[in-house]
Coordinates of C-alpha atoms and ligand atoms in Angstrom, one line a residue:
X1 CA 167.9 60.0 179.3
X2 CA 166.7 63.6 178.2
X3 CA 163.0 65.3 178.2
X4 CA 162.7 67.6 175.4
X5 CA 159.3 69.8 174.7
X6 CA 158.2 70.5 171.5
X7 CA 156.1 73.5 170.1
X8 CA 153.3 72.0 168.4
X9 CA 150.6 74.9 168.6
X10 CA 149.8 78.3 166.7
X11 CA 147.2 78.5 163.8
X12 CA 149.7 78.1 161.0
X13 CA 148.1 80.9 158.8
X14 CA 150.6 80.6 156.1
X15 CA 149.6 77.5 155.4
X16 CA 146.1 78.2 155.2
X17 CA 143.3 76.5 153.8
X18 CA 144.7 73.2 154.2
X19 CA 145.8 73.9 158.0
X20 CA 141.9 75.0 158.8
X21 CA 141.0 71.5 159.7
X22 CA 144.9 69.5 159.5
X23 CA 147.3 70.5 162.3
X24 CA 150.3 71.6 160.3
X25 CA 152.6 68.8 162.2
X26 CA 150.1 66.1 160.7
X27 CA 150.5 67.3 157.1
X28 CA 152.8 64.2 155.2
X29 CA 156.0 65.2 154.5
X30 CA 158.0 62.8 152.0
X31 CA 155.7 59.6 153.4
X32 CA 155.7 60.5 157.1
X33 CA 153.6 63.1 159.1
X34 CA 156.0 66.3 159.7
X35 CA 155.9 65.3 163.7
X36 CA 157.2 61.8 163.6
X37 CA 160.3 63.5 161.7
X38 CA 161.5 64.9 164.7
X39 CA 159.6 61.9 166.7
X40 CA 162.0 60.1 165.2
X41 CA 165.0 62.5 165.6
X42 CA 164.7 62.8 168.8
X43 CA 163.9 58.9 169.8
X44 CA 167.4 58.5 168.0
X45 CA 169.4 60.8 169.8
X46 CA 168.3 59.1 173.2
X47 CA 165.4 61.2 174.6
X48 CA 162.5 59.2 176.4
X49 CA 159.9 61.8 177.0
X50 CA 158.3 64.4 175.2
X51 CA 155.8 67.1 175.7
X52 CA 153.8 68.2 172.8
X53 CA 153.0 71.6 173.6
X54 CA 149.8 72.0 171.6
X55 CA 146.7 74.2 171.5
X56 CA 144.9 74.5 167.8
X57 CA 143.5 71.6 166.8
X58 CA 145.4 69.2 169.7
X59 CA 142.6 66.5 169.5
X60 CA 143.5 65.9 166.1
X61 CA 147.2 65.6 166.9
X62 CA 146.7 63.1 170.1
X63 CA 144.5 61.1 168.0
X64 CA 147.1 60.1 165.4
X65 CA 150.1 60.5 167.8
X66 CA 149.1 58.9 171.1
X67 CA 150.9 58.4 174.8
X68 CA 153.5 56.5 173.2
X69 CA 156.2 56.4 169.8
X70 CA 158.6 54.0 170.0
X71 CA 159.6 53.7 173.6
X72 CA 159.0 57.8 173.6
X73 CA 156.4 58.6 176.2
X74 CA 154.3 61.5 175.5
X75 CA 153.0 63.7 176.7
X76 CA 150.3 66.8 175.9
X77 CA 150.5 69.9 177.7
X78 CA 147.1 72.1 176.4
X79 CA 146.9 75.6 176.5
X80 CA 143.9 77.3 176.8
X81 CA 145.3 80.2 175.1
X82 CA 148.2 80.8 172.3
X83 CA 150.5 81.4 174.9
X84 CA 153.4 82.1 171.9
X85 CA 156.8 80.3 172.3
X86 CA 157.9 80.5 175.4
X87 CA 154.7 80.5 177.2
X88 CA 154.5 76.8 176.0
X89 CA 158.0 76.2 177.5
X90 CA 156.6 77.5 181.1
X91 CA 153.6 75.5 180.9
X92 CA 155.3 71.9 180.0
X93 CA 157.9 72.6 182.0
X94 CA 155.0 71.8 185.2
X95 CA 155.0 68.1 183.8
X96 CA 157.9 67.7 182.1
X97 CA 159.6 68.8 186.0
X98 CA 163.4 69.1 184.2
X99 CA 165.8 68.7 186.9
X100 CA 168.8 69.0 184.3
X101 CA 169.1 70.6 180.8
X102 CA 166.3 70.0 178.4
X103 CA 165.5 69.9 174.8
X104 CA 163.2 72.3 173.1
X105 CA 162.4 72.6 169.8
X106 CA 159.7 74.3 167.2
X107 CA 158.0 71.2 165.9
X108 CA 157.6 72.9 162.3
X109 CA 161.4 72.0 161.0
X110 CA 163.0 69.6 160.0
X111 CA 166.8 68.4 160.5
X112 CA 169.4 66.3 161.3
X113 CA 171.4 67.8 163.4
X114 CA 173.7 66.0 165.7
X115 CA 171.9 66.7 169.1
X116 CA 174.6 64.9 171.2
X117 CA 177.1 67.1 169.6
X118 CA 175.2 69.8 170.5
X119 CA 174.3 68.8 174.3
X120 CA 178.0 68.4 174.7
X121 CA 178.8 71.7 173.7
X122 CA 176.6 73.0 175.6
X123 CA 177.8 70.9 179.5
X124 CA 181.3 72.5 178.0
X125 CA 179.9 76.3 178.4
X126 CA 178.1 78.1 180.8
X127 CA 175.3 78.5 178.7
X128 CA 171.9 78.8 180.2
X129 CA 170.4 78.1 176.4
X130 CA 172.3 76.9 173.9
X131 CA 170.8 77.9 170.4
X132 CA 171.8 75.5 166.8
X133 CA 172.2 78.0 164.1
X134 CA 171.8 77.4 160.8
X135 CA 173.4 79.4 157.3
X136 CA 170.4 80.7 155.3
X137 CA 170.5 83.6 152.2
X138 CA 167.6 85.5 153.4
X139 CA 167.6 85.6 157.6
X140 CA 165.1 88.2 157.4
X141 CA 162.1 85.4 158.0
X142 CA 164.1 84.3 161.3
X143 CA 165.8 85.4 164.2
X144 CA 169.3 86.2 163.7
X145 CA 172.1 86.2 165.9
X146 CA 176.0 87.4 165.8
X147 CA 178.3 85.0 167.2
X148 CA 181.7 85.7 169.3
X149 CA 184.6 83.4 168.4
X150 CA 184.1 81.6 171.8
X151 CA 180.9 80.8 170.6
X152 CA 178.3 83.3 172.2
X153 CA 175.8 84.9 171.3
X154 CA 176.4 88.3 171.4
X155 CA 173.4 89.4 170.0
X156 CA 169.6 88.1 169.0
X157 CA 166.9 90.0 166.7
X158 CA 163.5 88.4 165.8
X159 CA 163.1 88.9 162.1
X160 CA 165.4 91.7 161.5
X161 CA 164.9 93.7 158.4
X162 CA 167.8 92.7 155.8
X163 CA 169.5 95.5 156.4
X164 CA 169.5 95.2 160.3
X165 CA 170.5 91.3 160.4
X166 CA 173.9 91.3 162.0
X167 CA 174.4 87.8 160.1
X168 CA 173.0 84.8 158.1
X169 CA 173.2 83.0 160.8
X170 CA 169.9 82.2 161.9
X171 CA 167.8 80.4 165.1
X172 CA 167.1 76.6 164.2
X173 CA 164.6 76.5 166.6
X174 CA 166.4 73.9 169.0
X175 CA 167.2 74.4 172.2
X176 CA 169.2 73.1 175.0
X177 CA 167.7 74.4 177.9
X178 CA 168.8 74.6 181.6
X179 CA 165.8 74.6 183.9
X180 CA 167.0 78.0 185.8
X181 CA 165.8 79.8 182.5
X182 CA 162.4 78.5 183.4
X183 CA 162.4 81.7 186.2
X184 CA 162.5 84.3 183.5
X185 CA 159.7 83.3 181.8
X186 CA 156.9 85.3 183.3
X187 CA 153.6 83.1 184.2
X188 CA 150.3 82.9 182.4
X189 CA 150.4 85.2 179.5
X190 CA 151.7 84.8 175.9
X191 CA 155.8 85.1 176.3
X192 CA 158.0 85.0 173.0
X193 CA 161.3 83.0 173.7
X194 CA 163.0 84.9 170.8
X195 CA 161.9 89.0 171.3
X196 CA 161.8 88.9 175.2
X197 CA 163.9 86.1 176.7
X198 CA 166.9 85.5 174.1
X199 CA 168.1 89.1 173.9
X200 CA 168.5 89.3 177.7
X201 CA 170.3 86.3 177.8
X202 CA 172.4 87.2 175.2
X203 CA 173.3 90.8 177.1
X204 CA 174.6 88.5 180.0
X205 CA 176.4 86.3 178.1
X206 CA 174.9 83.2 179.3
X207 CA 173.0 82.5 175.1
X208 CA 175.7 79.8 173.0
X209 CA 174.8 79.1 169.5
X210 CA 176.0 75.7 167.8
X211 CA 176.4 76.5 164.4
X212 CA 175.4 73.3 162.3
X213 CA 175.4 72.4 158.5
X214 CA 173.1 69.7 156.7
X215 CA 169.5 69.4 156.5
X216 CA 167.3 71.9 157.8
X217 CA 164.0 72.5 156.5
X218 CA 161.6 75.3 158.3
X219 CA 158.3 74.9 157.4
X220 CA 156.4 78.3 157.6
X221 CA 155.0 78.5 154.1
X222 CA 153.2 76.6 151.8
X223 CA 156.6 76.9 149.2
X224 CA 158.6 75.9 152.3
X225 CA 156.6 72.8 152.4
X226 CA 156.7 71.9 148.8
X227 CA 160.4 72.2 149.0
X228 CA 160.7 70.4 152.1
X229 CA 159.0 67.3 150.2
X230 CA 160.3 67.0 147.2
X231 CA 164.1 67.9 148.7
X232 CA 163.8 64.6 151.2
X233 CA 162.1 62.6 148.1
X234 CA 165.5 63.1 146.1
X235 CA 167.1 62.1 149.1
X236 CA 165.3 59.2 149.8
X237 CA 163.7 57.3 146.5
X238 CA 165.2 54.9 144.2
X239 CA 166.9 56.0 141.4
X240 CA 166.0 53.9 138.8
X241 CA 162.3 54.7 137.2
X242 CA 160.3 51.5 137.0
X243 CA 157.0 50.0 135.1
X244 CA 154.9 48.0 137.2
X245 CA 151.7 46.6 136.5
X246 CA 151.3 48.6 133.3
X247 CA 151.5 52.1 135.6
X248 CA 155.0 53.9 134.4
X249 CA 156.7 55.3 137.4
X250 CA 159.3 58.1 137.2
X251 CA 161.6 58.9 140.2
X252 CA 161.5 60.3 142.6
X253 CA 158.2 59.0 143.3
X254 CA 157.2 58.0 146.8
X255 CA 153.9 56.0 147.2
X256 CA 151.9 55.1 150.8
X257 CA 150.4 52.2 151.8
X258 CA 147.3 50.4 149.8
X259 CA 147.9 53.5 147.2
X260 CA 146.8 51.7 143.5
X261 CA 147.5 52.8 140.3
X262 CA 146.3 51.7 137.1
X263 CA 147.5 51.1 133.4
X264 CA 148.5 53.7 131.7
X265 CA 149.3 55.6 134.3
X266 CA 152.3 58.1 134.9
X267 CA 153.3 58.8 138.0
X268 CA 156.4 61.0 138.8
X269 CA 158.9 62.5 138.4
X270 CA 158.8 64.7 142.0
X271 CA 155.7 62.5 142.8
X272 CA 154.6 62.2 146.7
X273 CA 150.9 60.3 146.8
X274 CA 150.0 58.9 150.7
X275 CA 148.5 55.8 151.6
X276 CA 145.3 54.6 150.2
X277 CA 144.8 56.6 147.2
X278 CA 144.1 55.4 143.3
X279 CA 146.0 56.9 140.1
X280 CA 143.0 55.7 137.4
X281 CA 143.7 55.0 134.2
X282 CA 146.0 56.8 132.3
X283 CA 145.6 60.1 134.8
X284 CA 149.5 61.6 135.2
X285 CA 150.7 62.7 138.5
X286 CA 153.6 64.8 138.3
X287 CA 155.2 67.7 140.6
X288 CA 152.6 67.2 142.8
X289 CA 151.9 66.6 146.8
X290 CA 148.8 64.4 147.0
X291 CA 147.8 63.4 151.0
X292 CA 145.8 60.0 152.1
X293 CA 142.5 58.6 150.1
X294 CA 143.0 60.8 146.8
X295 CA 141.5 59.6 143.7
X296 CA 142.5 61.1 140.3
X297 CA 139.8 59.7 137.9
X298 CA 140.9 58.5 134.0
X299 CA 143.2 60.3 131.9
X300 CA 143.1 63.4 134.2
X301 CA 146.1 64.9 134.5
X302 CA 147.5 66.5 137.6
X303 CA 151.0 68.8 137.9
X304 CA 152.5 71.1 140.5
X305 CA 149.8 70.5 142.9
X306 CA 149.5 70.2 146.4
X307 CA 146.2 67.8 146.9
X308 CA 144.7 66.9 150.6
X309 CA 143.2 64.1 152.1
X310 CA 139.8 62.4 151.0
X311 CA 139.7 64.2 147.5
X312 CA 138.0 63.0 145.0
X313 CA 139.0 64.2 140.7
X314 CA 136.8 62.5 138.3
X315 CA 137.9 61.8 134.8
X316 CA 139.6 64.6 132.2
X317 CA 140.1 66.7 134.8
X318 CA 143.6 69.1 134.4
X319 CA 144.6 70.6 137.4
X320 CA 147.6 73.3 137.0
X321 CA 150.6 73.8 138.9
X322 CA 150.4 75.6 141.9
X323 CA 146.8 75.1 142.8
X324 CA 146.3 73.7 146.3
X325 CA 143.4 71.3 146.9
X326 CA 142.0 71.0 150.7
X327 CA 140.3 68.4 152.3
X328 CA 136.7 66.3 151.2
X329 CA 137.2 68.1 147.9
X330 CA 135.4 66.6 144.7
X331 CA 135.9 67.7 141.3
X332 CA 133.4 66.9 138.6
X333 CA 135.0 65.3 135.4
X334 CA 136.6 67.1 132.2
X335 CA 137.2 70.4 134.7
X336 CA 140.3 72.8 134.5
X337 CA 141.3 73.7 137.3
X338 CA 144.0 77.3 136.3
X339 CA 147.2 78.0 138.0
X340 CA 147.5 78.8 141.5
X341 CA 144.3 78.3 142.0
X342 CA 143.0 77.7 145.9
X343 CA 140.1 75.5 146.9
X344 CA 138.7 75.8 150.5
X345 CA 137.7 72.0 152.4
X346 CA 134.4 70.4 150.8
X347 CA 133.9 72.3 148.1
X348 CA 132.2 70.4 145.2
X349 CA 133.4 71.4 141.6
X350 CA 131.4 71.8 138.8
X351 CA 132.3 74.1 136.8
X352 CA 135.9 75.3 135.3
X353 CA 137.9 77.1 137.8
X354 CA 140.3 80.6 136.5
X355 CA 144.0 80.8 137.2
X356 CA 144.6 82.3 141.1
X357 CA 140.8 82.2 142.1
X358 CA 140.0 81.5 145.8
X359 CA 137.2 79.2 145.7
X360 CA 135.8 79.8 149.4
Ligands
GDD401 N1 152.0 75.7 171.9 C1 152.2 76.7 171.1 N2 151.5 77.9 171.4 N3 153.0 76.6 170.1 C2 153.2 77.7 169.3 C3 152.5 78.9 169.5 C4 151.6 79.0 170.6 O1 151.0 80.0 170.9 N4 152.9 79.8 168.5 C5 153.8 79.1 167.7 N5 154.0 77.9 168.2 C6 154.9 76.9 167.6 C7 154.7 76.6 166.1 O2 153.9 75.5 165.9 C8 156.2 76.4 165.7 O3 156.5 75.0 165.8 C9 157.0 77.1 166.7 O4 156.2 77.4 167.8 C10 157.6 78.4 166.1 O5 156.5 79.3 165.8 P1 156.3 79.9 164.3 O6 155.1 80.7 164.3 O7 156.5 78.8 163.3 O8 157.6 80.9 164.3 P2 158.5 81.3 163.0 O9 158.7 80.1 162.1 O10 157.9 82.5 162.4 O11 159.9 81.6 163.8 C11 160.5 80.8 164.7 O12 161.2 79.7 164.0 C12 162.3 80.1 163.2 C13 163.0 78.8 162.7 O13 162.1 78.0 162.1 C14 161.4 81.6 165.6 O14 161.9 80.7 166.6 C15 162.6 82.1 164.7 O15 163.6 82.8 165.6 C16 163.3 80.9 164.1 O16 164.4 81.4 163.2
MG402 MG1 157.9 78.3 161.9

């Protein structure tokens, strides 16, 4: 069986308001909290035990995750500092106690990458950390590597300009991990795997990358979220659009638990609404991300949103695409909310909000 860690802290900035008070491995992605995606990866691929390496907002994320996910055990290792990415590693490592290679991974993607394939790829070499790659366009958000024919890595830069990236092959953020490497981490300061460890593994040529196709989504951004969502809905929803109980569904359309919806109303297409929320009367949900216990009121009408939990819209209301709603939000009827607008947790609405204002 096979221990893997997984990095589950930092303050997610770019995903800000929202992530103020929601750890960004709790927000819903296509019906399922972003962690239980690779929960669920990993549970498949045979590993019993995980360490959530966490920090920011951990109560929040042992309170919905727990000790235990499926026969998983888990674990929580608490910094009391950001101790970056491979300062995490170090940490875990004290009660994860690897004896052989280990899994570690960023806990903001998500994938389906063959991990077996990987882990026997990596027993093959005498890689200390194996690396999966992934082909991206623009590598200059990642760290990007250039790869020998025999499958090393010969080189690593963190975020290269475009210009400077040897490649577009870029770090996954999964790694096979020989406990050895746990000796070059240094001890009780913030340590980043990818600008201080990966580059001197890669000069003795003991850093493999797996190159991998297929899904891979990296979640940095709130864009990279949206697309995340609405890429796994088309992967996942019926294709047929339906009518049920007078509400007019267009797929894709995913809808949670005890979610209602009335007559009249629209929902889809690129719809995600979570569990326990209620689509009034004619009110038309489209493009949009909507989290657990949102209400849209009568006939309001809401489109290339993203909307958090425990949000209430009253009647008439139009909110435009782009705008992202955070938590305990209520919005008073007939309102316009304008594009891209951004609306900070409990914030009560009253009066018409302009296109790209910060409502704080
Ligand atoms: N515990 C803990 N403590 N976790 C952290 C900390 C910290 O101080 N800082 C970041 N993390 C976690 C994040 O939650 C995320 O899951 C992972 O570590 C990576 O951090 P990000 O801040 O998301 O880094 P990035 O996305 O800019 O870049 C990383 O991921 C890319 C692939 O998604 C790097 O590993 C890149 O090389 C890589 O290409
Ligand atoms: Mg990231």
């Amino acid at each position: 069986m096979m221990k893997a860690i997984v990095l589950s802290g930092g303050f997610a900035t770019r995903l800000r308001p929202i992530s103020y008070a929601l750890p960004k491995l709790l927000f819903p992605v296509a019906g399922k909290p972003m962690i239980y995606w690779t929960l669920d990866l990993l549970q498949e691929s045979g590993v019993d035990q995980v360490v959530l390496a966490v920090n920011y907002l951990a109560d929040s994320l042992r309170a919905v995750v727990g000790q235990k996910y499926k026969g998983i055990r888990i674990n929580y290792s608490l910094e009391d500092e950001p101790l970056g990415t491979g300062g995490p590693i170090k940490l875990a490592a004290r009660m994860l106690k690897p004896k052989e290679t280990f899994i570690a991974m960023n806990g903001d993607i998500i994938t389906d990458i063959d991990l077996n394939k990987m882990i026997r790829n990596h027993k093959r070499s005498k890689a200390v950390v194996t690396d999966a790659l992934h082909e991206v366009r623009d590598p200059s958000r990642f760290g990007v590597v250039k790869l020998d024919p025999a499958g090393r890595i010969q080189r690593f830069v963190e975020k290269p300009t475009l210009r400077e990236a040897p490649s577009r092959l870029v770090n996954a953020g999964i790694y096979l991990i020989e406990p050895t490497m746990l000796n070059m981490i240094p001890s009780g300061r913030k340590v980043s795997l990818e600008r201080e460890i990966f580059p001197i593994l890669a000069k003795r040529g003991r850093l493999f990358g797996f190159p991998f196709k297929g899904q891979w989504f990296d979640i940095g951004n709130l864009a990279d979220y949206r697309k995340a969502n609405f890429a796994l809905l088309r992967g996942h929803a019926p294709k047929r659009d339906l009518q049920r109980r007078g509400t007019r569904f267009k797929q894709p359309v995913f809808l949670g638990e005890q979610t209602k919806t009335e007559t009249a109303a629209t929902v889809g297409p690129n719809a995600l609404v979570g569990r326990n929320c209620v689509i009034r009367r004619g009110a038309h949900v489209v493009d949009s991300i909507l989290f657990d216990r949102v209400t849209i009121g009568e006939r309001s009408i809401v489109s290339g949103a993203i909307i958090a939990s425990s949000v209430l819209v009253g009647k008439n209301v139009r909110i435009e695409p782009g705008t992202i709603i955070s938590p305990n939000v209520k919005i008073s009827d007939g309102i316009r909310i304008g594009k891209d607008a951004i609306i900070h947790p409990y914030k009560e609405i009253t009066a018409n909000v302009r296109p790209r204002a910060n409502v704080m």
